[in-house]
């Protein structure tokens, strides 16, 4: 008898992507500007309200199934759609039959849960939005009837303030470091209003007229809505400090909070001889963790939106820390959204292009082809949309309605911006790879050819021999003389430059004080990566200590959206012409996770899912370092001093690459001399490799 | 001082089309199959949840405004989006400022209502879905803050049953004729279950196991939910009969219903010498009225969905009866829905094409260019979508996922179906006209050329000289020999045939007993129209009396989805393999409204909005007739006997056209002899014209 595989548990199923898209819709409107909603300013896509599931079974004997839906459902067998049932319990007849279940829900994403001895909902069911689009149903870990997808909430845990002091007669709570969650008032008494001013900085909490987030409640409302004497705020906020202004008649026992978080595992580690560097690494992890939520957010205080360029970096940091693929996938799906494409992701041309690169990285770091396959069509249509914006010279340009961002910096982005071309090329390479995986070699060839054609044209047009780097943009057929670091950085990272060009970029662009400095951690991320790519680890170490260490010295407990050492005191907290407008816990501030994991510990996949990888540890001026990088299910551990390197891996095959002034020694593996003082050892999973070496002068 | 026009009242505003699209989403899931939801089986489009309004004002002095939204809103001035307010009352500063209001609502369509001394929401406000699509805001008649768009409900009025009899010990209510609405139980007592079986026919109500709609409630639930002792059902149903099965312990005082309806004005009339014809006309009006609801429905018992081909006819009937443009516009907007277009309207190729023709008719009958303008872009994209489906010969064909309907009949619709080409040509002509109105003469020319090219190709390929009509379809380059009436009918109606071809179609196709008979009122509509176009009014009169009169003789109180005189007894009630599956109150059953108004009273607009029109009355074998046709704000009244014609109009300029065996006399206007026994009188609004004539033998 034919029988589908024997699943162990039923799970909630839905139209693929719609759980993520609905969740994204809800999360895109939680931003508040002084208590008032500040929704994302792009089209928010919506899940389908009307869908239908189907499943073919073949049973030796009849069986009883239990049906629950989010929304209203109707069930029928063998296409007999006039004979429907909405009963919660149905007996399926024996034999081979096709189940159809329509589900309608105009609030949450329609979802279905069927449990029976053998017939159960899971991803082997199909679903359609009635557009001739039968697809494998979406599912995740909603494996009980009682916890349907719409009820998804991040877990919370109670947290006490570190200190309580009085300021101007009002209590000021300090939770010791930046945190995120729901304030809780215990045993509120009396009547009157309580006003709450949040601050990522103390200055912000102490500025009732200027703080970005605030709250208020009536004591009676609190007592009416308390559980076990605890009144929990409805909305979660980001803060370290809270200043409470209560009317005289109001009292309470104490105030605490519920910290809300994704329960990730801190799977990476980095410890070295420099305590400040260790502190920077730990603070980066915490910064990233706070921004790792329903989706990877830009920052937890202000936008709380999902931005593709910010997420691109968060994804990379995540591969070097939590390796949480759920948040990654949710973010990729939410960013792509639905058709029709009329505007770019987040309205930004570069942000559409980063999406392809992020998907490419996802595949490289995880090897998860199934996900690529599921969203391949959406990738194709997004690329079609981007390619439509090429000008007569074949270069992408922003339309009047597009934002060409690149970076917060004082340059013009009109015409064809070189950085955008580089990102497009990388996106085309990604598409070529995906097409090939999908078995469409013709498409793979087309994307590949277009990538080659575009990069050679871009280098021809923008490379300035005299200045030794890529110029910034070209307007109406004329390349402007502006030199910025950005395009050169990306071209170098993605391997589009000759060795000669790379050397020139480092010398004439990256280290040239006349080229405008990068002020955002967003682009410092790429800048430091490029410097590492060219072996300037020592410089990078000093830059990290100065830039990120600079924030710590100013009292940061998480890293900021932007840092300009030249500013004084509270000036650091302002941005966008708003006194406390700057986010002090911004995902892109956590870049050292990536730099230290990828370029100091030196771990990089060289084939999808870390089947093979490279370990190129570099102390960059540290005396020693020790750390771990997750590689999917497994991990790579690296320890390095000025005389020894020790490496251990749990999966795949790696190549340890390092330099040594003298012939190194390894008892556990063969040392291969690759010339110029470079050596390699093949690393097989399960063994510990110890190398004695002599640092280069 | 610059000042916007002085509006008298504020009104609720929204993203254009979204009120209709949200309403359509809700109404598309009210169908029940024996108590179980039966949702429409096409993609249900959804309103945007996240939109923003804007308005520029210039005030001499500050003023206070009141703001309400459906959903959550935030208000800001002059683009300062970090400084928002959600206050219900705001004082606007004097001077020139730009108001922005974000509104988010993930259930109902986001809507805004602002009232102030001079600043008030109305259609001069603009709105965007954040897609670079600033548009004039949508609005209707929601002019009070207390009645927002989401609360839109049709009015109701109490109705008593005509008779109450007992059947098998259970009460059977008869409301005297088909009706629609909410049952009401007065003063329910006791405990137990009450089961309700609805029937459009008595046989259906008396078949608890087979009736299509049913209800049940618990007596306690009824008493708990009564108002003033009345328990009103939550869902409205279509029925004439209701059979009540209650448990012994349950009692009630009486049962009535709330009739739910659109408060249209019956603006047309038709009375003639044949009482049966008068009855048919009145019953047609009632049939159409019952199907004139939130949208024009196909039928009120079963689908309760919005079908484009059905609506196409309902629109035409409506122009000859209620002239209700609100329902028409709602229906047109809901049918078109949103992008991306992946499937045809209602999944049916012909139904996409009817949409253009319906829009064309709307413009012809109303002259409302503003509406065309607002939806022109959506018309363009729908036409692009249709044109993509042309085969190598330039003929539209159904894709595997498309339904090519044409009619319920036993013919194959694979390959290029001639009817679809004819509908496409008419659609292209409509688009050409719209493009021209939009001032895009290039597009107008392209559409026009394509229409000409397609019609000449269609006639060349499908016209069969021997058979004297258009063949049905062409598969893989080979025209099949099947002859059906449909394509010839449409080609004749739209004026694509020569006089010789028209004569041939009437003789060899329409009146040829060997060509398969049309069984649905849906296509009888077009069939009778074509026969009238060729002057066969007498035949049409007899057909109406036999076909529609046949239903009346079988006890119909509204007209049916299909009628086959050869069936016996309860066989009439079955369809789709369901014993009572046939709809006995189907919009397309009301065709006589159109035939009698357009071809007997003979009133047709000859330029948009009835600026000019034709009156070509034809008794078709009646001894006399008298009637009125609405022409927008005005109307045309016609009275005709075998010796006199009397015409009065309130608007525009008409041409009265008639035949007379002898020179006719008119004292109020000049009679023009146009040859062949035909005469014309120019009709100016406000006068009564009386003509003495002599009928042709």
Short mmCIF file of C-alpha atoms in Angstrom, two decimals, chain B residues 183-432:
data_model
loop_
_atom_site.label_atom_id
_atom_site.label_comp_id
_atom_site.label_asym_id
_atom_site.label_seq_id
_atom_site.Cartn_x
_atom_site.Cartn_y
_atom_site.Cartn_z
CA UNK B 183 -34.92 35.54 9.91
CA UNK B 184 -36.26 36.86 13.20
CA UNK B 185 -37.73 34.78 16.03
CA UNK B 186 -39.90 36.71 18.45
CA UNK B 187 -39.88 35.87 22.15
CA UNK B 188 -38.19 32.50 22.08
CA UNK B 189 -38.80 30.40 25.20
CA UNK B 190 -37.55 27.10 26.58
CA UNK B 191 -34.43 25.12 25.77
CA UNK B 192 -33.45 22.99 22.85
CA UNK B 193 -32.26 23.28 19.27
CA UNK B 194 -34.05 24.94 16.38
CA UNK B 195 -33.17 23.85 12.85
CA UNK B 196 -34.09 25.97 9.88
CA UNK B 197 -34.27 24.70 6.29
CA UNK B 198 -34.45 27.34 3.60
CA UNK B 199 -35.91 26.84 0.18
CA UNK B 200 -36.17 28.97 -2.91
CA UNK B 201 -38.73 26.32 -3.82
CA UNK B 202 -41.10 24.58 -1.43
CA UNK B 203 -39.54 21.27 -2.40
CA UNK B 204 -36.15 22.54 -1.25
CA UNK B 205 -37.36 23.78 2.14
CA UNK B 206 -39.08 20.46 2.69
CA UNK B 207 -35.81 18.58 2.03
CA UNK B 208 -33.72 18.90 5.19
CA UNK B 209 -31.08 16.59 3.74
CA UNK B 210 -30.84 18.34 0.39
CA UNK B 211 -31.62 22.01 0.80
CA UNK B 212 -28.64 24.20 -0.03
CA UNK B 213 -28.85 26.58 2.91
CA UNK B 214 -29.79 25.87 6.48
CA UNK B 215 -29.30 27.28 9.95
CA UNK B 216 -29.52 26.17 13.53
CA UNK B 217 -29.51 27.81 16.91
CA UNK B 218 -30.02 27.01 20.55
CA UNK B 219 -33.04 28.54 22.23
CA UNK B 220 -30.87 29.83 25.07
CA UNK B 221 -28.49 31.45 22.61
CA UNK B 222 -31.53 33.17 21.07
CA UNK B 223 -32.87 34.48 24.37
CA UNK B 224 -29.40 35.66 25.36
CA UNK B 225 -28.98 37.53 22.09
CA UNK B 226 -32.44 39.02 21.70
CA UNK B 227 -33.17 42.69 21.49
CA UNK B 228 -36.66 43.67 22.58
CA UNK B 229 -37.51 40.00 22.51
CA UNK B 230 -36.39 39.59 18.90
CA UNK B 231 -33.64 37.18 17.96
CA UNK B 232 -32.22 38.15 14.56
CA UNK B 233 -30.11 35.68 12.61
CA UNK B 234 -26.53 36.73 11.98
CA UNK B 235 -26.44 35.67 8.36
CA UNK B 236 -28.79 36.75 5.60
CA UNK B 237 -30.11 34.10 3.26
CA UNK B 238 -32.16 33.83 0.06
CA UNK B 239 -35.46 32.00 0.34
CA UNK B 240 -39.16 32.00 -0.20
CA UNK B 241 -39.93 29.09 2.13
CA UNK B 242 -38.58 28.24 5.55
CA UNK B 243 -39.28 24.99 7.31
CA UNK B 244 -38.65 25.02 11.07
CA UNK B 245 -37.73 21.93 13.07
CA UNK B 246 -37.55 22.73 16.75
CA UNK B 247 -36.99 20.51 19.75
CA UNK B 248 -40.09 20.00 21.84
CA UNK B 249 -39.04 22.30 24.65
CA UNK B 250 -38.66 25.36 22.43
CA UNK B 251 -41.39 27.90 21.79
CA UNK B 252 -41.73 31.33 20.18
CA UNK B 253 -44.40 33.86 19.48
CA UNK B 254 -43.90 34.31 15.76
CA UNK B 255 -41.32 34.41 13.01
CA UNK B 256 -40.68 37.24 10.58
CA UNK B 257 -37.66 38.48 8.66
CA UNK B 258 -35.63 41.58 7.95
CA UNK B 259 -35.55 42.11 4.21
CA UNK B 260 -32.14 43.45 3.23
CA UNK B 261 -31.88 45.56 0.08
CA UNK B 262 -30.24 48.43 -1.75
CA UNK B 263 -32.67 51.36 -1.67
CA UNK B 264 -32.78 51.85 -5.40
CA UNK B 265 -35.45 53.84 -7.17
CA UNK B 266 -37.43 51.93 -9.77
CA UNK B 267 -36.86 54.55 -12.40
CA UNK B 268 -38.02 52.60 -15.41
CA UNK B 269 -41.46 51.30 -16.24
CA UNK B 270 -43.05 49.14 -18.88
CA UNK B 271 -46.71 48.41 -19.31
CA UNK B 272 -48.27 46.90 -22.37
CA UNK B 273 -51.33 45.21 -23.70
CA UNK B 274 -50.06 41.76 -22.69
CA UNK B 275 -50.52 41.10 -18.95
CA UNK B 276 -48.00 38.26 -18.99
CA UNK B 277 -45.38 40.56 -20.51
CA UNK B 278 -46.09 43.11 -17.78
CA UNK B 279 -45.67 40.40 -15.19
CA UNK B 280 -42.38 39.34 -16.76
CA UNK B 281 -41.15 42.91 -16.69
CA UNK B 282 -42.03 43.42 -13.02
CA UNK B 283 -40.56 40.09 -12.03
CA UNK B 284 -37.39 40.94 -13.93
CA UNK B 285 -37.08 44.16 -11.98
CA UNK B 286 -37.50 42.31 -8.71
CA UNK B 287 -35.01 39.64 -9.76
CA UNK B 288 -32.46 42.29 -10.63
CA UNK B 289 -33.16 44.23 -7.45
CA UNK B 290 -32.53 41.21 -5.26
CA UNK B 291 -29.17 40.71 -7.00
CA UNK B 292 -28.29 44.40 -6.75
CA UNK B 293 -26.47 44.44 -3.44
CA UNK B 294 -23.03 45.39 -2.18
CA UNK B 295 -22.17 44.38 -5.73
CA UNK B 296 -24.10 42.93 -8.61
CA UNK B 297 -24.21 39.25 -7.70
CA UNK B 298 -24.75 36.27 -9.93
CA UNK B 299 -27.47 34.87 -7.67
CA UNK B 300 -28.54 35.41 -4.10
CA UNK B 301 -28.86 31.85 -2.86
CA UNK B 302 -25.77 30.16 -4.02
CA UNK B 303 -22.59 31.85 -5.18
CA UNK B 304 -23.32 35.35 -3.97
CA UNK B 305 -20.09 36.14 -5.79
CA UNK B 306 -19.23 38.89 -8.20
CA UNK B 307 -18.82 37.44 -11.70
CA UNK B 308 -17.74 39.77 -14.49
CA UNK B 309 -19.80 38.20 -17.28
CA UNK B 310 -22.91 38.18 -15.14
CA UNK B 311 -22.24 41.73 -14.02
CA UNK B 312 -21.81 42.85 -17.64
CA UNK B 313 -25.47 42.06 -18.21
CA UNK B 314 -26.62 43.34 -14.81
CA UNK B 315 -24.96 46.67 -15.64
CA UNK B 316 -26.97 46.91 -18.86
CA UNK B 317 -30.22 45.95 -17.14
CA UNK B 318 -29.47 48.51 -14.45
CA UNK B 319 -29.17 51.31 -17.04
CA UNK B 320 -32.71 50.42 -18.07
CA UNK B 321 -34.13 50.27 -14.55
CA UNK B 322 -32.52 51.68 -11.40
CA UNK B 323 -29.61 53.49 -13.00
CA UNK B 324 -27.76 52.90 -9.71
CA UNK B 325 -24.18 53.89 -10.44
CA UNK B 326 -22.85 53.20 -6.97
CA UNK B 327 -23.36 49.46 -7.23
CA UNK B 328 -22.01 49.60 -10.78
CA UNK B 329 -18.83 51.38 -9.81
CA UNK B 330 -18.28 49.19 -6.75
CA UNK B 331 -18.65 46.13 -8.93
CA UNK B 332 -16.26 47.36 -11.61
CA UNK B 333 -13.61 48.25 -9.04
CA UNK B 334 -13.97 44.99 -7.10
CA UNK B 335 -13.76 42.91 -10.26
CA UNK B 336 -10.57 44.53 -11.44
CA UNK B 337 -8.92 44.11 -8.03
CA UNK B 338 -5.20 44.65 -7.66
CA UNK B 339 -2.01 43.69 -9.36
CA UNK B 340 -0.22 41.48 -10.11
CA UNK B 341 -2.51 39.92 -12.68
CA UNK B 342 -1.74 36.24 -12.81
CA UNK B 343 -5.22 34.87 -13.40
CA UNK B 344 -8.20 36.26 -15.27
CA UNK B 345 -11.08 37.95 -13.55
CA UNK B 346 -13.01 35.07 -11.93
CA UNK B 347 -10.35 32.86 -13.61
CA UNK B 348 -12.25 33.24 -16.91
CA UNK B 349 -10.72 34.70 -20.06
CA UNK B 350 -14.06 36.04 -21.36
CA UNK B 351 -14.70 37.65 -17.99
CA UNK B 352 -11.55 39.76 -18.21
CA UNK B 353 -12.69 40.91 -21.65
CA UNK B 354 -16.23 41.74 -20.50
CA UNK B 355 -14.71 44.09 -17.96
CA UNK B 356 -13.52 46.47 -20.69
CA UNK B 357 -16.86 46.33 -22.43
CA UNK B 358 -18.65 47.01 -19.15
CA UNK B 359 -16.45 50.02 -18.57
CA UNK B 360 -17.19 51.19 -22.10
CA UNK B 361 -20.93 50.85 -21.50
CA UNK B 362 -20.54 52.69 -18.21
CA UNK B 363 -19.01 55.61 -20.05
CA UNK B 364 -21.60 55.52 -22.81
CA UNK B 365 -24.57 55.47 -20.46
CA UNK B 366 -23.20 57.91 -17.87
CA UNK B 367 -20.57 60.08 -19.53
CA UNK B 368 -18.60 59.84 -16.29
CA UNK B 369 -15.07 60.38 -17.52
CA UNK B 370 -13.66 60.93 -14.03
CA UNK B 371 -14.22 57.30 -13.12
CA UNK B 372 -12.59 56.11 -16.34
CA UNK B 373 -9.65 58.34 -15.64
CA UNK B 374 -9.21 56.98 -12.12
CA UNK B 375 -9.10 53.37 -13.30
CA UNK B 376 -7.46 53.85 -16.69
CA UNK B 377 -4.11 52.49 -15.50
CA UNK B 378 -5.76 49.35 -14.19
CA UNK B 379 -7.51 48.95 -17.56
CA UNK B 380 -4.20 49.29 -19.41
CA UNK B 381 -2.51 46.63 -17.29
CA UNK B 382 -5.44 44.24 -17.65
CA UNK B 383 -5.32 44.67 -21.43
CA UNK B 384 -1.55 44.09 -21.41
CA UNK B 385 -2.20 40.90 -19.51
CA UNK B 386 -4.84 39.74 -22.01
CA UNK B 387 -2.76 40.60 -25.06
CA UNK B 388 0.09 38.46 -23.75
CA UNK B 389 -2.11 35.44 -24.35
CA UNK B 390 -2.24 35.77 -28.11
CA UNK B 391 -0.99 32.79 -30.08
CA UNK B 392 1.21 32.90 -33.16
CA UNK B 393 -1.76 33.94 -35.27
CA UNK B 394 -2.49 36.82 -32.92
CA UNK B 395 -5.57 35.17 -31.42
CA UNK B 396 -6.21 35.02 -27.69
CA UNK B 397 -6.33 31.49 -26.31
CA UNK B 398 -6.90 30.15 -22.85
CA UNK B 399 -3.82 29.03 -21.00
CA UNK B 400 -4.04 25.64 -19.25
CA UNK B 401 -4.99 27.43 -16.02
CA UNK B 402 -7.69 29.55 -17.65
CA UNK B 403 -11.36 28.85 -17.90
CA UNK B 404 -12.76 29.73 -21.33
CA UNK B 405 -16.42 29.78 -20.48
CA UNK B 406 -18.55 31.37 -23.22
CA UNK B 407 -21.70 29.59 -21.96
CA UNK B 408 -22.96 26.50 -20.20
CA UNK B 409 -23.21 24.39 -23.32
CA UNK B 410 -21.84 21.22 -24.83
CA UNK B 411 -18.98 22.58 -26.87
CA UNK B 412 -15.21 22.52 -26.68
CA UNK B 413 -13.42 25.78 -25.96
CA UNK B 414 -9.85 24.76 -26.68
CA UNK B 415 -7.66 26.69 -29.08
CA UNK B 416 -8.68 30.14 -30.28
CA UNK B 417 -12.41 30.57 -29.65
CA UNK B 418 -14.02 33.02 -32.06
CA UNK B 419 -16.22 34.58 -29.36
CA UNK B 420 -13.13 35.49 -27.36
CA UNK B 421 -11.66 37.31 -30.37
CA UNK B 422 -14.84 39.32 -30.82
CA UNK B 423 -14.85 40.28 -27.15
CA UNK B 424 -11.18 41.23 -27.40
CA UNK B 425 -11.88 43.49 -30.36
CA UNK B 426 -14.64 45.25 -28.45
CA UNK B 427 -12.29 45.59 -25.49
CA UNK B 428 -9.63 47.10 -27.71
CA UNK B 429 -12.13 49.57 -29.12
CA UNK B 430 -13.01 50.55 -25.57
CA UNK B 431 -9.34 51.01 -24.72
CA UNK B 432 -8.82 53.08 -27.83
#
